[in-house]
Short mmCIF file of C-alpha atoms and ligand atoms in Angstrom, two decimals:
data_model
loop_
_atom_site.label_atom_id
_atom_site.label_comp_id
_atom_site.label_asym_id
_atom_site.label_seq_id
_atom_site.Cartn_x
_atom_site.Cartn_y
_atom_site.Cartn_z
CA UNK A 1 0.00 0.00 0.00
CA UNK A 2 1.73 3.37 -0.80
CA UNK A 3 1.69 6.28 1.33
CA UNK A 4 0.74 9.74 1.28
CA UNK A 5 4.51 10.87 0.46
CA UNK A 6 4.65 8.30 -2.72
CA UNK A 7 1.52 9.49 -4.17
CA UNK A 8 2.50 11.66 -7.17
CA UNK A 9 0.34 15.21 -8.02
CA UNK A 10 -1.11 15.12 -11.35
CA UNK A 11 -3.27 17.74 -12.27
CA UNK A 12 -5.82 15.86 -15.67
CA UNK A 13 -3.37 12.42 -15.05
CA UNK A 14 -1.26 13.77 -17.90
CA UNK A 15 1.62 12.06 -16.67
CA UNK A 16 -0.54 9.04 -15.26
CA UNK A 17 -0.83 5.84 -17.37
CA UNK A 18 -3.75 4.31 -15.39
CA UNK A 19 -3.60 0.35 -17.39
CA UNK A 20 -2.42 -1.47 -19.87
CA UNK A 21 -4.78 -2.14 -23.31
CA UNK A 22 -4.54 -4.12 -26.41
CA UNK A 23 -7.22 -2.39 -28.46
CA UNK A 24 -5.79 1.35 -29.57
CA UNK A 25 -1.87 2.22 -29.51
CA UNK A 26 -1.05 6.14 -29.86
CA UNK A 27 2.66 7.64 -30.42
CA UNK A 28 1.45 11.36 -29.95
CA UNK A 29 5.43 12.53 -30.87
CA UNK A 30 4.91 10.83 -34.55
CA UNK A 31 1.27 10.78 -34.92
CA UNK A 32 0.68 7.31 -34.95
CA UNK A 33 -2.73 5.16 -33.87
CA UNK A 34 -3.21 1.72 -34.10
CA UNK A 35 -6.17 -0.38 -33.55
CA UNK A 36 -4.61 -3.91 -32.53
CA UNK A 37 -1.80 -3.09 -34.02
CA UNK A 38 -3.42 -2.11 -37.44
CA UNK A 39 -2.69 1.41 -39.02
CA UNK A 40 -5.47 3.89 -38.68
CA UNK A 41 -5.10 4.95 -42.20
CA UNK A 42 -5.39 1.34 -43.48
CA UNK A 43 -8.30 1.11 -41.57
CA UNK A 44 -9.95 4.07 -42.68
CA UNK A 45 -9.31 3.18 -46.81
CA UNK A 46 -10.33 -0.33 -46.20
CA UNK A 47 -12.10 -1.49 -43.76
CA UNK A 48 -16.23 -0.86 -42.00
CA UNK A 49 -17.00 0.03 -38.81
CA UNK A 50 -18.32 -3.14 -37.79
CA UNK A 51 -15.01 -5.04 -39.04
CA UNK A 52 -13.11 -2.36 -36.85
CA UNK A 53 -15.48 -2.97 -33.96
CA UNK A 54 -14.67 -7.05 -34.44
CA UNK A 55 -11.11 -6.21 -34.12
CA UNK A 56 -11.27 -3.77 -31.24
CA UNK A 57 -13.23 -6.16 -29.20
CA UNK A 58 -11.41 -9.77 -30.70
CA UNK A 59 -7.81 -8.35 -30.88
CA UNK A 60 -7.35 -9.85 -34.36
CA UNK A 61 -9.36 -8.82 -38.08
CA UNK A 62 -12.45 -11.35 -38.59
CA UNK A 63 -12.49 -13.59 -41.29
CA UNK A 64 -15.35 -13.54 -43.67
CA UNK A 65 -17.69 -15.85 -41.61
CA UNK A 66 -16.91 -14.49 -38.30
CA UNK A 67 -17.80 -10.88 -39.94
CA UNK A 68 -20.89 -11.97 -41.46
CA UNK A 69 -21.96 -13.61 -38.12
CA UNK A 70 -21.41 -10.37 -36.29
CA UNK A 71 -23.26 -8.01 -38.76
CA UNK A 72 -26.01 -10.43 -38.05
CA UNK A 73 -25.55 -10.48 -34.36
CA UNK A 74 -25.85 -6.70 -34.57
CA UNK A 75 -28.19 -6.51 -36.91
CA UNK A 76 -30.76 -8.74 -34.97
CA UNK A 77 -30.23 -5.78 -32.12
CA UNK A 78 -31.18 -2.67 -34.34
CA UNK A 79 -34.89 -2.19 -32.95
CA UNK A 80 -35.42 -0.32 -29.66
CA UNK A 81 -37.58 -1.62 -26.85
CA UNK A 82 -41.34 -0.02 -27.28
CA UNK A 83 -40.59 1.46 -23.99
CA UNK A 84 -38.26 3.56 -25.60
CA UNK A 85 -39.62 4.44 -28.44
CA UNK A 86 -42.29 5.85 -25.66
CA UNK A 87 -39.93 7.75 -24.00
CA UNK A 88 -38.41 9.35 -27.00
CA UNK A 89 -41.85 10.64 -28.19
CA UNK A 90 -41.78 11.98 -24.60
CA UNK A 91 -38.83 13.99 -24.93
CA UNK A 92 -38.93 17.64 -25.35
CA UNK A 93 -38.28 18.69 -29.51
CA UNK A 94 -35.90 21.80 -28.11
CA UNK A 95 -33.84 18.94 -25.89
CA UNK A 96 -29.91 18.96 -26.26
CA UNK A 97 -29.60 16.02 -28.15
CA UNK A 98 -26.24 14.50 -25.58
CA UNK A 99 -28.84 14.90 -22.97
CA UNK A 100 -31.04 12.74 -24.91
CA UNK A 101 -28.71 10.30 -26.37
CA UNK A 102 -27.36 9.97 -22.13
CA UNK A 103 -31.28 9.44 -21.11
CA UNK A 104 -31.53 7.12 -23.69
CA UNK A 105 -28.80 4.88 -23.51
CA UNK A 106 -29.55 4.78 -19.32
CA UNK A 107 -33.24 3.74 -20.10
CA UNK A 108 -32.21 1.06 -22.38
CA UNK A 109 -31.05 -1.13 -19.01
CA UNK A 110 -34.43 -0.46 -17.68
CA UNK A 111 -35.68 -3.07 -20.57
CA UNK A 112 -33.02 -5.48 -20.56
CA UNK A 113 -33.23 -8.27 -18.05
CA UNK A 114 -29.31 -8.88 -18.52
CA UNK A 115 -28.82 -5.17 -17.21
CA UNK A 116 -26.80 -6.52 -13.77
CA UNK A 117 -25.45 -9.48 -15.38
CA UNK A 118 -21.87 -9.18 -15.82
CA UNK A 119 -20.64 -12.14 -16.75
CA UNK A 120 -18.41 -11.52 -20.04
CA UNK A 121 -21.04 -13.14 -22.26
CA UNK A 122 -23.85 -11.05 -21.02
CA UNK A 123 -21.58 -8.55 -21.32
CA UNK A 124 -20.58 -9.06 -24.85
CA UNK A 125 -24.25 -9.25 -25.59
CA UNK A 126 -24.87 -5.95 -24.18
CA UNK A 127 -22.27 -4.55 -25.88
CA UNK A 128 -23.53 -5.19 -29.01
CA UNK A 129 -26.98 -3.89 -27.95
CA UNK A 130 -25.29 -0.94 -27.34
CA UNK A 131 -23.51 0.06 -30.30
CA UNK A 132 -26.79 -1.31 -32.42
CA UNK A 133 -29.35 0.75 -30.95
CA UNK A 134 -27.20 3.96 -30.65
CA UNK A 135 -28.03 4.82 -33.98
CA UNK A 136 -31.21 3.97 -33.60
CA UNK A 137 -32.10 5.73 -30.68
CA UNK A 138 -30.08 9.29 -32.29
CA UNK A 139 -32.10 9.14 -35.81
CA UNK A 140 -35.71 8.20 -33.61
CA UNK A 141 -35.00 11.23 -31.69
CA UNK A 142 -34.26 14.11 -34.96
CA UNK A 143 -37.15 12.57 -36.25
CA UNK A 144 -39.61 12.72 -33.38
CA UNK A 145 -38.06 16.56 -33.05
CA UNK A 146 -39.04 17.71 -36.54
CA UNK A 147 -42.25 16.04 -35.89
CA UNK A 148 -41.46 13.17 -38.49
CA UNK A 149 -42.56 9.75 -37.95
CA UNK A 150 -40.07 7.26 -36.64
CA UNK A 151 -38.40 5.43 -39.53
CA UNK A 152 -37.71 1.79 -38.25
CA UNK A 153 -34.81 0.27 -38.41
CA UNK A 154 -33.42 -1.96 -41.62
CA UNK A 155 -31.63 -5.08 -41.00
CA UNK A 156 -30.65 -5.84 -44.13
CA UNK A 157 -28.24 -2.20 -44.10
CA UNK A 158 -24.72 -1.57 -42.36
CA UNK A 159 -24.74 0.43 -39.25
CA UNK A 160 -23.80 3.51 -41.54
CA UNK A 161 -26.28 2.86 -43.99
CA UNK A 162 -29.16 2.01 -41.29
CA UNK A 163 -28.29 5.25 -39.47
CA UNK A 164 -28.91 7.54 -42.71
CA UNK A 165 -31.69 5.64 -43.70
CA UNK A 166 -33.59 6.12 -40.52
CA UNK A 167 -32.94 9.79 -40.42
CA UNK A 168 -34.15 10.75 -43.94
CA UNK A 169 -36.36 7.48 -44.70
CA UNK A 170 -34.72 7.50 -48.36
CA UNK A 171 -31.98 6.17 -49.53
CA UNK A 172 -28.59 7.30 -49.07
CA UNK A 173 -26.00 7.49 -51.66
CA UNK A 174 -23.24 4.97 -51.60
CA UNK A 175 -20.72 7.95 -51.38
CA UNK A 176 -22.62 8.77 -48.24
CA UNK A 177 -23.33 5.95 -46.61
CA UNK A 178 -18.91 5.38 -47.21
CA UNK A 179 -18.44 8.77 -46.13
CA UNK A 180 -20.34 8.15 -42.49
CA UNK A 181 -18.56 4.53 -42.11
CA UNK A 182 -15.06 6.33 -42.13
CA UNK A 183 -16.07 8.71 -39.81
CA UNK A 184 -17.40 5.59 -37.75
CA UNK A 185 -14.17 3.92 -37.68
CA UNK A 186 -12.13 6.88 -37.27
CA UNK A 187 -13.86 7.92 -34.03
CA UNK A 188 -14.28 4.51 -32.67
CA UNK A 189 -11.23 4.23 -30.09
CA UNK A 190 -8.88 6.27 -28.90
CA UNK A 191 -7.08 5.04 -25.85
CA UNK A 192 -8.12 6.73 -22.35
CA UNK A 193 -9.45 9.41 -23.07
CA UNK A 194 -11.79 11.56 -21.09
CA UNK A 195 -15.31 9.91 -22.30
CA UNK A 196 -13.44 5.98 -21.87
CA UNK A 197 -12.24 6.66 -18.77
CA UNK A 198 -15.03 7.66 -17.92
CA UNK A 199 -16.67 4.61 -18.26
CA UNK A 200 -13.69 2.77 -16.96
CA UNK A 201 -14.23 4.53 -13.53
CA UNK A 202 -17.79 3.47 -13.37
CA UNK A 203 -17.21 -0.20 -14.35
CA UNK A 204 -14.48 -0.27 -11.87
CA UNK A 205 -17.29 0.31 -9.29
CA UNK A 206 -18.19 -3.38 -10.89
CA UNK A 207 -21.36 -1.43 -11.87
CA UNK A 208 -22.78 -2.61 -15.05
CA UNK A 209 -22.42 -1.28 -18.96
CA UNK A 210 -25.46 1.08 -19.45
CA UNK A 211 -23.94 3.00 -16.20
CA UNK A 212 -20.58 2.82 -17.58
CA UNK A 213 -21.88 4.02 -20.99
CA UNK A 214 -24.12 6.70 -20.22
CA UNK A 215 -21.38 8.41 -18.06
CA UNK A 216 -19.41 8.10 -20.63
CA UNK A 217 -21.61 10.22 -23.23
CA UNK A 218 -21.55 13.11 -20.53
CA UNK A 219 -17.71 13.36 -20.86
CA UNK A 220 -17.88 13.20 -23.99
CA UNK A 221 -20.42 15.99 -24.22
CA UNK A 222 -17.46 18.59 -23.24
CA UNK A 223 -16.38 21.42 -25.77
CA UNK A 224 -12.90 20.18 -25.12
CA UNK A 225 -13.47 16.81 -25.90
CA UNK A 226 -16.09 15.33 -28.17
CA UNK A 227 -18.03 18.74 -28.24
CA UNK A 228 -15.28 20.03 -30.25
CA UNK A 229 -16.52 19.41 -33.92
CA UNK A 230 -19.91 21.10 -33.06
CA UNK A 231 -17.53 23.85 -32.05
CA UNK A 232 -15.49 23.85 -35.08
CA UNK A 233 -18.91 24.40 -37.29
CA UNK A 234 -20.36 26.85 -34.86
CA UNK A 235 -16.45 28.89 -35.80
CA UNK A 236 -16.77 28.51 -39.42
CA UNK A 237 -20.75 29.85 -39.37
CA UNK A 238 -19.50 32.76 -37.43
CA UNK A 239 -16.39 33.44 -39.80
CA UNK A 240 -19.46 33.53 -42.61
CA UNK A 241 -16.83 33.37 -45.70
CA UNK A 242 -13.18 33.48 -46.59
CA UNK A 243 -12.39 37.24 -47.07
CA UNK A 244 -13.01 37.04 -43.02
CA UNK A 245 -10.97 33.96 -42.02
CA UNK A 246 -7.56 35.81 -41.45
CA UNK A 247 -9.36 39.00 -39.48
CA UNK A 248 -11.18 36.29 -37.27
CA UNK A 249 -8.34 34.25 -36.91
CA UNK A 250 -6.19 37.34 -35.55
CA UNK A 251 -8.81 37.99 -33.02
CA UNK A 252 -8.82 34.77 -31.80
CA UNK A 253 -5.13 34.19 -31.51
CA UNK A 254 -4.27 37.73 -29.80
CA UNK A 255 -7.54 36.79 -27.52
CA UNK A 256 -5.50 33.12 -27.03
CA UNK A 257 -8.65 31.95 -27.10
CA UNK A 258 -8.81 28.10 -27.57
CA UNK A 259 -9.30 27.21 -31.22
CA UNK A 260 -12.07 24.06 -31.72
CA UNK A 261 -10.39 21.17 -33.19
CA UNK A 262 -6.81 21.95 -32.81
CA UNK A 263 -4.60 20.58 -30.26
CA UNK A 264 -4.49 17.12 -28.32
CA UNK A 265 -3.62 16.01 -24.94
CA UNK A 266 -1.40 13.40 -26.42
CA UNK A 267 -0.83 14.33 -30.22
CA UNK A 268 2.12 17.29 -30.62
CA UNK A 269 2.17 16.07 -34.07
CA UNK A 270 -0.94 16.26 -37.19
CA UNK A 271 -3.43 13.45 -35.65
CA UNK A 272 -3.46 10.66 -37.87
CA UNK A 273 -7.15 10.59 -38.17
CA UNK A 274 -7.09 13.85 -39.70
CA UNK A 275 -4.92 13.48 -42.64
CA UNK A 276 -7.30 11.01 -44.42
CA UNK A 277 -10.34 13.16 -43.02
CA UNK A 278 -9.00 15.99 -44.55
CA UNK A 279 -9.00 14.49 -48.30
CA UNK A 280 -12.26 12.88 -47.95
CA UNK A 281 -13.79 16.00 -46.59
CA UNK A 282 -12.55 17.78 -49.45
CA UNK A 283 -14.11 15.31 -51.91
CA UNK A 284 -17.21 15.45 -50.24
CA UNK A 285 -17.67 19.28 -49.78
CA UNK A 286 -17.13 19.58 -53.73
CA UNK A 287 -19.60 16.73 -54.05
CA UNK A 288 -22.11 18.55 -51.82
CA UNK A 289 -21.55 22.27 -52.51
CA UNK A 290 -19.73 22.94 -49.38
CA UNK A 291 -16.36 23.55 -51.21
CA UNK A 292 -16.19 26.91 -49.05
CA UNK A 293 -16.27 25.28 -45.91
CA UNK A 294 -13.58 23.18 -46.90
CA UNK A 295 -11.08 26.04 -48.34
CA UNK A 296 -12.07 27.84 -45.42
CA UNK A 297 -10.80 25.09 -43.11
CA UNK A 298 -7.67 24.70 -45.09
CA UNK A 299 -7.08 28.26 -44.37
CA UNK A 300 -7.37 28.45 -40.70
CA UNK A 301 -5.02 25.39 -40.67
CA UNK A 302 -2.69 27.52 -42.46
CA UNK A 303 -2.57 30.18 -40.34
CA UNK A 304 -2.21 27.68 -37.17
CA UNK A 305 0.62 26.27 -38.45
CA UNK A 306 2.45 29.55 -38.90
CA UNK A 307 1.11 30.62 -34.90
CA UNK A 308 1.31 27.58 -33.05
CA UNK A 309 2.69 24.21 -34.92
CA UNK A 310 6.14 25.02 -32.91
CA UNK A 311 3.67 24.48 -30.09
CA UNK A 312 3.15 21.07 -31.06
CA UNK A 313 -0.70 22.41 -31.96
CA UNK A 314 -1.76 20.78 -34.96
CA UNK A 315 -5.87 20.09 -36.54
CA UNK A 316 -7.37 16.84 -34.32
CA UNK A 317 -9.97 14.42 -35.57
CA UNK A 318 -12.81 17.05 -35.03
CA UNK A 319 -11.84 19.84 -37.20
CA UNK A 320 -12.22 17.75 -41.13
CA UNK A 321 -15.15 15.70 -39.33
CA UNK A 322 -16.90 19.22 -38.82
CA UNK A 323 -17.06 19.60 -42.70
CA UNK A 324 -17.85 15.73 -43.23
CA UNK A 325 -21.22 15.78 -41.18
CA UNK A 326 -22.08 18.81 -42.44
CA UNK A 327 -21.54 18.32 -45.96
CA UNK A 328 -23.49 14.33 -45.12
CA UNK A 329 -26.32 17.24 -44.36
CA UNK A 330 -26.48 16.16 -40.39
CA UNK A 331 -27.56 19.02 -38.41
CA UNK A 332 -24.81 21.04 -36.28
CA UNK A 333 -25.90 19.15 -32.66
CA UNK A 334 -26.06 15.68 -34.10
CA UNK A 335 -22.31 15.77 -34.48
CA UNK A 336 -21.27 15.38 -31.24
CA UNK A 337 -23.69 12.35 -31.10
CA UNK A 338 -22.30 10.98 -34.18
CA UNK A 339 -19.08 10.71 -31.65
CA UNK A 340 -20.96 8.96 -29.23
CA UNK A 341 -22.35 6.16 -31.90
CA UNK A 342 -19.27 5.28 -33.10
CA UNK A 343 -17.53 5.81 -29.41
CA UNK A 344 -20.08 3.12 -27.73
CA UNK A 345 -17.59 0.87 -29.87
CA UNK A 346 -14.32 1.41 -27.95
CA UNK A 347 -16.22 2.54 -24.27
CA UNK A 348 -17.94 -1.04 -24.42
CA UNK A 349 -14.22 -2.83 -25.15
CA UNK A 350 -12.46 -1.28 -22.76
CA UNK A 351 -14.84 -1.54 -19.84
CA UNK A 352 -15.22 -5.83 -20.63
CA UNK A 353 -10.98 -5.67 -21.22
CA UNK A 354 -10.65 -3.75 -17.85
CA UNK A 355 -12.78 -6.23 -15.69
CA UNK A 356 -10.36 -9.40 -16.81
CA UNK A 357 -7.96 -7.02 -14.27
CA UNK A 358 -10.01 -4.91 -12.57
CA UNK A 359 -8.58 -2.69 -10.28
CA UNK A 360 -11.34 0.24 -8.53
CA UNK A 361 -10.37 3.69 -9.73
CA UNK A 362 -9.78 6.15 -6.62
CA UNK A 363 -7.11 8.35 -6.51
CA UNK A 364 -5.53 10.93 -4.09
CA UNK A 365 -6.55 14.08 -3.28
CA UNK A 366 -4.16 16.52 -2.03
CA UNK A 367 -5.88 18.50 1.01
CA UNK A 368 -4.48 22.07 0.98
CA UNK A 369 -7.43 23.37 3.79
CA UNK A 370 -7.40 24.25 7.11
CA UNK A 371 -7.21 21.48 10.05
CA UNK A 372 -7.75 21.85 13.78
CA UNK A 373 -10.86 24.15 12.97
CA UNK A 374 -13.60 24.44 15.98
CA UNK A 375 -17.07 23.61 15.61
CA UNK A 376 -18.91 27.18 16.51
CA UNK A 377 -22.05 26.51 17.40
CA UNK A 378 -24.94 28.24 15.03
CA UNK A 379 -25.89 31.26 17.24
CA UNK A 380 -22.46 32.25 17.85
CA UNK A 381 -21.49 32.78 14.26
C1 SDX B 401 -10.88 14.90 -28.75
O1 SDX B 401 -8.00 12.50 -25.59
C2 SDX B 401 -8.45 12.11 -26.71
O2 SDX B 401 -7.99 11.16 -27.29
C3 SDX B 401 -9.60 12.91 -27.27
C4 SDX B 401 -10.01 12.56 -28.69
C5 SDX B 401 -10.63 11.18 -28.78
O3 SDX B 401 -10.57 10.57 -29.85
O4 SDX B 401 -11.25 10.76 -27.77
O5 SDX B 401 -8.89 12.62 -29.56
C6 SDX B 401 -11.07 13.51 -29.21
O6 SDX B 401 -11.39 15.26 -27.73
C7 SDX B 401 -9.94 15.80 -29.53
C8 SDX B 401 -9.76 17.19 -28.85
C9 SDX B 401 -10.99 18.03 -29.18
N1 SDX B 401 -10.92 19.31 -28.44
C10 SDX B 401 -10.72 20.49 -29.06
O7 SDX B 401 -10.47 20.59 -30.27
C11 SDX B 401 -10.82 21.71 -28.14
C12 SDX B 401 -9.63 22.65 -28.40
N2 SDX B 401 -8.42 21.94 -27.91
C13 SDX B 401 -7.93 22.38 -26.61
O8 SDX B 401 -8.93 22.70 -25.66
C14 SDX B 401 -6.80 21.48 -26.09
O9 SDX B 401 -5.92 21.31 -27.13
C15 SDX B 401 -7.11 20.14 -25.45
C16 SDX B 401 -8.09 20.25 -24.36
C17 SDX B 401 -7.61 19.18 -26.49
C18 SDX B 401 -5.80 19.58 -24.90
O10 SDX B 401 -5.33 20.53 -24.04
P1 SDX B 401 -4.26 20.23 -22.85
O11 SDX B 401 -3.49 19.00 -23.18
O12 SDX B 401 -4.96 20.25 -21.53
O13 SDX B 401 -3.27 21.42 -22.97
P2 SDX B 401 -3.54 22.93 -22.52
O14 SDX B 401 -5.00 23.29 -22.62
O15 SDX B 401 -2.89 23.10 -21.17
O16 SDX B 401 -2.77 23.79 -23.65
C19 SDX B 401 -1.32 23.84 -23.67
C20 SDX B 401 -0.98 25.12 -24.42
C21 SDX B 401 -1.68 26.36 -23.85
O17 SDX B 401 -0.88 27.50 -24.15
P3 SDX B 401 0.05 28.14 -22.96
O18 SDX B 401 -0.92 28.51 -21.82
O19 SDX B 401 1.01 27.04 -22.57
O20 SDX B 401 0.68 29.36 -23.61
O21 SDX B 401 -1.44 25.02 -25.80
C22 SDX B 401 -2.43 26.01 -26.01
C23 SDX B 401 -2.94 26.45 -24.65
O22 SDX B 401 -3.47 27.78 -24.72
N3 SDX B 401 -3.52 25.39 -26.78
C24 SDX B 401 -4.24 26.00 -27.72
C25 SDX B 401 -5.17 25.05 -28.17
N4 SDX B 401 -5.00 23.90 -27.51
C26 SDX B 401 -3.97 24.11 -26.64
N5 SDX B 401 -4.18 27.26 -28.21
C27 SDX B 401 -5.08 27.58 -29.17
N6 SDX B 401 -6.02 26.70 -29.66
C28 SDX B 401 -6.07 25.44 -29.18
N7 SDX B 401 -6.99 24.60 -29.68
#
């Protein structure tokens, strides 16, 4: 048991590597990430985010059998309980859409009967319950909000497919529908971060997955972590066009105010997840009419890279994903929750890889009050 004295301070556990994994691998000097030990950039150009959930979760790629067998596993999960669906017509149209996606992904426990079971199978099972009805529950919501009806679920569509379909109820465009999946597996793990360790302090609790998840989509509702790319669009919509990028930038930088979707706790180098981002945004904004946006973007990055790049401050994941959803036509506060469906991936892996060792989270505290105070009793205060 260590003491007091060998307790190291830490202000955010920058310096603090809390346990070991075997699902995502970041070198933050040379901008490397790894799921399993496969390049980020391979992944994104080749594979879905279903086969990149398989190998978070398995440790090793499927082969085609085991993949078909868990597109059907999640697949047979799509539909939401009709308690739900109840709730969700329930919910308020002007509701933050993290609040609902937190409500929702609690309430889903309240219909499963495996809810406290935490055996690794019933885990594993509610795992993929999670990431399945994510989507679900997100595209139920917009449409109950714009007073659409409820476009069920399609089991014979990807996850990225499913998800478009449900929102629009018409078909999405294969460009799309490959567009969404690389955002999917692009945002699906990312080491300990704020929103997965989260959930790794709840499940060390040995409380159960829906707890562990629904925490987690509060952390990740924070401007400086997955809040960020709603940020980033919220910038460029205020910039307007290009003939005010540099004026706006100058502003912000002499303000040294924080600019959305640059920097990283661990990455002093470009994110890796942003270079291939970055050409498929651009593809898709000419595709879409959003070609602005993107030379927009590429023109605050300039100007970054002159101000801060010896700062190790470089464009993260959320500043190309900005112009992705919003050239896929998502609204502006359905990004963040775009984070959270493809997220639910990597919070559900680590929490079932962390209870094979599971340790309870509690730090220190270092107490820097008062001692030997008196009690004063209430009239003579
Ligand atoms: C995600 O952890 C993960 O893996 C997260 C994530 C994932 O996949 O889960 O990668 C996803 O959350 C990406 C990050 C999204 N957040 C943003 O884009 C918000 C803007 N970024 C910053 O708030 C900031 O970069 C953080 C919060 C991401 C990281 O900040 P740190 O590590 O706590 O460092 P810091 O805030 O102490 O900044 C160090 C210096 C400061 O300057 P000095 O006071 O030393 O002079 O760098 C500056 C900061 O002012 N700085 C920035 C900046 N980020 C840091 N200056 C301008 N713009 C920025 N964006």
């Amino acid at each position: 048991m260590s003491t007091a004295t060998e307790k190291q301070f830490d202000q955010g556990l920058v310096n603090t590597i809390a346990a070991e994994t075997q699902m995502s691998f970041i070198d933050g000097e040379k901008g490397i990430l790894e799921y399993v030990g496969v390049d980020i950039d391979s992944l994104a150009r080749n594979s879905t985010f279903e086969e990149s959930t398989y190998l978070l979760w398995n440790g090793r790629l499927p082969n085609a059998a085991e993949l078909a067998a868990f597109e059907q596993q999640l697949r047979a999960e799509y539909e939401l309980p009709a308690g739900v669906l109840d709730m969700i017509r329930a919910v308020p149209a002007d509701a933050s859409p993290m609040h609902t996606v937190q409500t929702l992904v609690s309430s889903l426990s309240l219909f499963d009967a495996e809810a406290d079971d935490d055996s690794p199978e019933a885990n594993i099972r509610k795992a993929i319950r999670l990431v399945a009805k994510t989507p679900t529950l997100i595209a139920a919501f917009d449409r109950h909000r714009k007073g659409k009806d409820i476009v069920a679920p399609d089991a014979n569509r990807s996850i990225a497919s499913n998800f478009l379909w449900m929102l629009r109820g018409e078909e999405p465009t294969e460009t799309m529908v490959r567009a969404l999946d690389v955002c999917l597996v692009l945002h699906a793990d990312h080491g300990f971060n704020a929103s997965t360790f989260t959930s790794l302090v709840v499940i060390s609790t040995l409380s159960d997955l829906y707890s562990a998840c629904s925490a987690a989509v509060g952390a990740l509702r924070g401007p400086l972590h997955g809040g960020a790319n709603e940020g980033v669009m919220v910038m460029l919509n205020e910039i307007g066009d290009m003939s005010k990028v540099d004026e706006f930038m100058k502003g912000k930088l002499e303000r040294k105010e924080k600019i959305m979707g640059f920097g990283h706790r661990v990455y002093k180098a470009y994110d890796p997840r942003a270079t291939y981002l970055k050409t498929f945004a651009e593809g898709l904004a000419r595709d879409t009419g959003n070609l602005p946006l993107y030379e927009m973007s590429k023109r605050i990055e300039e100007i970054m890279h002159e101000a801060v790049a010896d700062k190790g401050i470089f464009p993260n994941v959320d500043f190309y994903s900005a112009t992705t959803y919003w050239s896929l036509g998502l609204d502006l506060d359905l990004f963040t929750p775009m984070f959270a469906l493809s997220r639910m991936s990597g919070w559900t892996g680590h929490c079932i890889e962390y209870l094979k060792d599971n340790k309870l989270i509690r730090p220190g505290a270092a107490y820097v009050g008062p001692h030997e105070v008196p009690y004063v009793a209430l009239g003579d205060r």
